PDB file of C-alpha atoms in Angstrom:
ATOM      1  CA  MET A   1      -3.718  16.983   9.974  1.00 46.00           C
ATOM      2  CA  ILE A   2      -5.288  13.830  11.395  1.00 48.00           C
ATOM      3  CA  GLN A   3      -3.388  11.506  13.663  1.00 49.00           C
ATOM      4  CA  GLN A   4      -4.828   8.083  14.378  1.00 49.00           C
ATOM      5  CA  THR A   5      -3.812   5.540  17.005  1.00 47.00           C
ATOM      6  CA  VAL A   6      -4.335   1.933  15.918  1.00 44.00           C
ATOM      7  CA  THR A   7      -4.331  -1.316  17.922  1.00 45.00           C
ATOM      8  CA  VAL A   8      -2.474  -4.473  16.845  1.00 53.00           C
ATOM      9  CA  THR A   9      -5.645  -5.789  15.187  1.00 61.00           C
ATOM     10  CA  GLY A  10      -5.967  -2.620  13.132  1.00 60.00           C
ATOM     11  CA  GLU A  11      -9.021  -1.313  14.982  1.00 60.00           C
ATOM     12  CA  PRO A  12      -8.921   2.460  15.587  1.00 61.00           C
ATOM     13  CA  THR A  13      -8.868   3.157  19.320  1.00 63.00           C
ATOM     14  CA  ALA A  14      -8.668   6.924  19.335  1.00 70.00           C
ATOM     15  CA  THR A  15      -8.505   9.670  16.774  1.00 83.00           C
ATOM     16  CA  THR A  16      -6.805  12.957  17.496  1.00 88.00           C
ATOM     17  CA  HIS A  17      -7.506  15.931  15.237  1.00 91.00           C
ATOM     18  CA  HIS A  18      -5.257  18.989  15.076  1.00 95.00           C
ATOM     19  CA  PHE A  19      -5.926  22.540  13.897  1.00 96.00           C
ATOM     20  CA  ARG A  20      -3.192  25.181  13.625  1.00 97.00           C
ATOM     21  CA  LEU A  21      -3.465  28.788  12.489  1.00 96.00           C
ATOM     22  CA  THR A  22      -1.081  31.738  12.659  1.00 95.00           C
ATOM     23  CA  PHE A  23      -2.760  35.124  13.060  1.00 95.00           C
ATOM     24  CA  PRO A  24      -1.692  38.767  13.367  1.00 94.00           C
ATOM     25  CA  THR A  25      -1.768  40.122  16.914  1.00 92.00           C
ATOM     26  CA  SER A  26      -4.648  42.496  16.277  1.00 93.00           C
ATOM     27  CA  ARG A  27      -8.353  42.512  17.120  1.00 93.00           C
ATOM     28  CA  HIS A  28      -9.179  41.566  13.552  1.00 95.00           C
ATOM     29  CA  GLY A  29      -6.583  38.768  13.595  1.00 95.00           C
ATOM     30  CA  ALA A  30      -8.015  37.329  16.830  1.00 95.00           C
ATOM     31  CA  HIS A  31     -11.560  37.592  15.443  1.00 96.00           C
ATOM     32  CA  THR A  32     -10.594  35.811  12.217  1.00 96.00           C
ATOM     33  CA  ALA A  33      -8.748  33.071  14.133  1.00 96.00           C
ATOM     34  CA  ARG A  34     -11.770  32.458  16.361  1.00 96.00           C
ATOM     35  CA  HIS A  35     -14.147  32.119  13.415  1.00 95.00           C
ATOM     36  CA  ALA A  36     -11.791  29.778  11.547  1.00 96.00           C
ATOM     37  CA  ALA A  37     -11.512  27.594  14.665  1.00 95.00           C
ATOM     38  CA  GLU A  38     -15.299  27.560  15.129  1.00 94.00           C
ATOM     39  CA  ARG A  39     -15.775  26.419  11.515  1.00 93.00           C
ATOM     40  CA  TRP A  40     -13.149  23.703  11.971  1.00 94.00           C
ATOM     41  CA  LEU A  41     -14.777  22.452  15.174  1.00 91.00           C
ATOM     42  CA  ALA A  42     -18.191  22.393  13.472  1.00 88.00           C
ATOM     43  CA  ASP A  43     -16.687  20.368  10.610  1.00 88.00           C
ATOM     44  CA  GLN A  44     -15.267  17.860  13.096  1.00 86.00           C
ATOM     45  CA  ARG A  45     -18.778  17.269  14.447  1.00 75.00           C
ATOM     46  CA  ASP A  46     -20.402  17.314  10.992  1.00 60.00           C
ATOM     47  CA  CYS A  47     -22.505  20.254  12.152  1.00 51.00           C
ATOM     48  CA  PRO A  48     -22.645  23.262   9.816  1.00 46.00           C
ATOM     49  CA  LYS A  49     -23.678  25.574  12.654  1.00 46.00           C
ATOM     50  CA  VAL A  50     -23.532  25.545  16.430  1.00 46.00           C
ATOM     51  CA  ALA A  51     -26.808  24.012  17.550  1.00 46.00           C
ATOM     52  CA  ALA A  52     -28.949  25.988  19.962  1.00 45.00           C
ATOM     53  CA  GLY A  53     -28.216  24.689  23.433  1.00 51.00           C
ATOM     54  CA  ASP A  54     -24.818  23.251  22.446  1.00 69.00           C
ATOM     55  CA  GLU A  55     -23.059  24.248  25.639  1.00 82.00           C
ATOM     56  CA  GLY A  56     -19.777  22.580  24.684  1.00 84.00           C
ATOM     57  CA  ALA A  57     -19.460  24.520  21.423  1.00 86.00           C
ATOM     58  CA  ALA A  58     -20.373  27.783  23.140  1.00 89.00           C
ATOM     59  CA  THR A  59     -17.783  27.153  25.860  1.00 93.00           C
ATOM     60  CA  ALA A  60     -15.105  26.331  23.285  1.00 93.00           C
ATOM     61  CA  SER A  61     -15.940  29.485  21.334  1.00 94.00           C
ATOM     62  CA  LEU A  62     -15.658  31.674  24.436  1.00 95.00           C
ATOM     63  CA  LEU A  63     -12.340  30.104  25.450  1.00 96.00           C
ATOM     64  CA  ILE A  64     -10.895  30.516  21.957  1.00 97.00           C
ATOM     65  CA  ALA A  65     -12.111  34.117  21.751  1.00 96.00           C
ATOM     66  CA  GLU A  66     -10.651  35.076  25.115  1.00 95.00           C
ATOM     67  CA  LEU A  67      -7.250  33.443  24.624  1.00 96.00           C
ATOM     68  CA  ALA A  68      -6.886  34.852  21.092  1.00 96.00           C
ATOM     69  CA  ALA A  69      -7.953  38.339  22.232  1.00 94.00           C
ATOM     70  CA  ASN A  70      -5.456  38.218  25.107  1.00 93.00           C
ATOM     71  CA  ALA A  71      -2.655  37.305  22.697  1.00 93.00           C
ATOM     72  CA  ALA A  72      -3.630  40.205  20.437  1.00 92.00           C
ATOM     73  CA  LEU A  73      -3.790  42.652  23.343  1.00 89.00           C
ATOM     74  CA  HIS A  74      -0.946  41.521  25.603  1.00 86.00           C
ATOM     75  CA  GLY A  75       1.267  39.420  23.314  1.00 81.00           C
ATOM     76  CA  ARG A  76       1.872  41.921  20.558  1.00 79.00           C
ATOM     77  CA  GLU A  77       5.444  42.311  19.390  1.00 80.00           C
ATOM     78  CA  ARG A  78       6.339  44.105  16.180  1.00 82.00           C
ATOM     79  CA  GLY A  79       6.795  41.720  13.273  1.00 75.00           C
ATOM     80  CA  ARG A  80       5.568  38.668  15.209  1.00 86.00           C
ATOM     81  CA  HIS A  81       2.305  36.736  14.954  1.00 93.00           C
ATOM     82  CA  ALA A  82       0.396  34.529  17.371  1.00 95.00           C
ATOM     83  CA  ARG A  83      -0.555  30.894  16.838  1.00 96.00           C
ATOM     84  CA  LEU A  84      -3.835  29.183  17.689  1.00 97.00           C
ATOM     85  CA  ALA A  85      -3.703  25.400  18.036  1.00 97.00           C
ATOM     86  CA  LEU A  86      -6.575  23.048  18.818  1.00 96.00           C
ATOM     87  CA  THR A  87      -6.198  19.386  19.705  1.00 95.00           C
ATOM     88  CA  LEU A  88      -9.424  17.407  19.692  1.00 92.00           C
ATOM     89  CA  THR A  89      -9.673  13.899  21.132  1.00 90.00           C
ATOM     90  CA  PRO A  90     -12.824  11.895  21.848  1.00 88.00           C
ATOM     91  CA  ALA A  91     -12.749  13.181  25.449  1.00 89.00           C
ATOM     92  CA  THR A  92     -11.045  16.584  25.422  1.00 92.00           C
ATOM     93  CA  LEU A  93     -10.524  19.804  23.501  1.00 94.00           C
ATOM     94  CA  ARG A  94      -7.213  21.544  24.195  1.00 96.00           C
ATOM     95  CA  ILE A  95      -6.874  25.154  23.065  1.00 97.00           C
ATOM     96  CA  GLU A  96      -3.404  26.726  22.909  1.00 98.00           C
ATOM     97  CA  VAL A  97      -2.510  30.278  21.957  1.00 97.00           C
ATOM     98  CA  THR A  98       1.170  31.117  21.610  1.00 95.00           C
ATOM     99  CA  ASP A  99       2.483  34.680  21.424  1.00 94.00           C
ATOM    100  CA  ALA A 100       5.905  36.340  21.436  1.00 89.00           C
ATOM    101  CA  ARG A 101       5.719  38.003  24.870  1.00 86.00           C
ATOM    102  CA  GLY A 102       7.119  35.575  27.424  1.00 79.00           C
ATOM    103  CA  ASP A 103       7.722  38.517  29.764  1.00 80.00           C
ATOM    104  CA  ARG A 104       3.971  39.194  30.140  1.00 77.00           C
ATOM    105  CA  LEU A 105       2.502  36.208  31.953  1.00 79.00           C
ATOM    106  CA  PRO A 106      -1.264  35.976  32.436  1.00 76.00           C
ATOM    107  CA  GLU A 107      -2.878  36.518  35.825  1.00 73.00           C
ATOM    108  CA  PRO A 108      -6.619  36.187  36.429  1.00 64.00           C
ATOM    109  CA  ALA A 109      -7.339  39.230  38.583  1.00 59.00           C
ATOM    110  CA  PRO A 110     -10.235  41.696  38.542  1.00 56.00           C
ATOM    111  CA  GLY A 111      -9.464  45.394  38.231  1.00 50.00           C
ATOM    112  CA  ARG A 112      -6.215  44.935  36.265  1.00 46.00           C
ATOM    113  CA  ASP A 113      -7.000  47.907  34.043  1.00 46.00           C
ATOM    114  CA  GLY A 114      -5.396  50.236  36.561  1.00 45.00           C
ATOM    115  CA  ASP A 115      -8.371  51.646  38.447  1.00 45.00           C
ATOM    116  CA  GLY A 116      -7.867  49.253  41.364  1.00 46.00           C
ATOM    117  CA  ASP A 117     -11.552  48.994  42.260  1.00 49.00           C
ATOM    118  CA  GLY A 118     -12.501  46.033  40.062  1.00 52.00           C
ATOM    119  CA  ASP A 119     -15.207  48.012  38.234  1.00 51.00           C
ATOM    120  CA  GLY A 120     -13.206  48.490  35.017  1.00 51.00           C
ATOM    121  CA  GLU A 121     -14.296  47.059  31.705  1.00 54.00           C
ATOM    122  CA  SER A 122     -11.254  44.822  31.217  1.00 59.00           C
ATOM    123  CA  GLY A 123      -9.099  42.422  33.183  1.00 63.00           C
ATOM    124  CA  ARG A 124     -11.629  39.670  33.790  1.00 79.00           C
ATOM    125  CA  GLY A 125     -11.008  37.475  30.760  1.00 85.00           C
ATOM    126  CA  LEU A 126      -8.842  34.922  32.508  1.00 88.00           C
ATOM    127  CA  LEU A 127     -11.375  34.696  35.325  1.00 91.00           C
ATOM    128  CA  LEU A 128     -13.831  33.640  32.618  1.00 92.00           C
ATOM    129  CA  VAL A 129     -11.298  31.139  31.258  1.00 94.00           C
ATOM    130  CA  ALA A 130     -10.710  29.735  34.756  1.00 93.00           C
ATOM    131  CA  SER A 131     -14.442  29.331  35.351  1.00 94.00           C
ATOM    132  CA  LEU A 132     -15.219  27.700  31.971  1.00 95.00           C
ATOM    133  CA  ALA A 133     -12.189  25.452  31.441  1.00 95.00           C
ATOM    134  CA  ASP A 134     -11.595  22.190  33.260  1.00 95.00           C
ATOM    135  CA  ALA A 135      -7.929  23.232  33.439  1.00 96.00           C
ATOM    136  CA  TRP A 136      -5.793  26.095  32.131  1.00 95.00           C
ATOM    137  CA  GLY A 137      -2.256  27.347  32.429  1.00 94.00           C
ATOM    138  CA  CYS A 138       0.727  29.017  30.839  1.00 93.00           C
ATOM    139  CA  GLU A 139       4.024  27.529  29.650  1.00 93.00           C
ATOM    140  CA  PRO A 140       7.189  29.087  28.228  1.00 90.00           C
ATOM    141  CA  HIS A 141       7.540  28.725  24.459  1.00 91.00           C
ATOM    142  CA  HIS A 142      10.980  28.223  22.905  1.00 86.00           C
ATOM    143  CA  PRO A 143      12.739  30.307  21.569  1.00 84.00           C
ATOM    144  CA  GLY A 144      10.716  33.058  23.211  1.00 84.00           C
ATOM    145  CA  GLY A 145       7.178  33.788  24.195  1.00 92.00           C
ATOM    146  CA  LYS A 146       4.519  31.829  25.998  1.00 94.00           C
ATOM    147  CA  THR A 147       1.676  29.426  25.338  1.00 95.00           C
ATOM    148  CA  VAL A 148      -1.549  29.923  27.267  1.00 95.00           C
ATOM    149  CA  TRP A 149      -3.755  26.841  27.149  1.00 96.00           C
ATOM    150  CA  ALA A 150      -7.170  25.690  28.290  1.00 97.00           C
ATOM    151  CA  GLU A 151      -8.781  22.256  28.265  1.00 96.00           C
ATOM    152  CA  CYS A 152     -12.408  21.295  28.421  1.00 92.00           C
ATOM    153  CA  GLY A 153     -14.131  17.938  28.307  1.00 88.00           C
ATOM    154  CA  ARG A 154     -16.260  17.284  25.257  1.00 74.00           C
ATOM    155  CA  ARG A 155     -19.948  17.358  25.968  1.00 61.00           C
ATOM    156  CA  GLU A 156     -22.722  16.246  23.672  1.00 56.00           C
ATOM    157  CA  PRO A 157     -25.295  18.905  22.774  1.00 50.00           C
ATOM    158  CA  ALA A 158     -28.451  18.892  24.862  1.00 45.00           C
ATOM    159  CA  LEU A 159     -31.342  17.117  23.184  1.00 42.00           C
ATOM    160  CA  LYS A 160     -34.451  19.124  22.495  1.00 43.00           C
ATOM    161  CA  GLY A 161     -37.422  18.257  24.665  1.00 47.00           C
ATOM    162  CA  GLY A 162     -35.237  16.965  27.509  1.00 47.00           C
ATOM    163  CA  ALA A 163     -34.945  13.464  25.989  1.00 43.00           C
TER     164      ALA A 163
END
């Protein structure tokens, strides 16, 4: 779906693109959702592949992967799916992942896997989200569940040769 804002003279002032996908709350579902979102983002930039050095695309991919994986791991509820939504404007990419578990709110804290020493292999994903995103948060989703979101400013890919 494409939404376009138009001035009185008919000149486009801003174009907002939307992507929505429902996925099963499983590792495979999160993986498939991430790849579909990456392809959609590449299509929006008319780039068939992420260019080497494209920091913005790499950041978006990491944010999508982490939020989708968290929904699959922590938002699983029998018979319910998660939803990935992207909103792309000329200045910002907003990533939203909605799951059915409103009782399990995200907290970026090391060592959440139960060992208490911070050396575990999980529990750092939202620290990554917090460090990569310009802003992130969590909101209740009606009729139940939550939406975890992250926003990042759009950056142009670095030019080769430093030009």
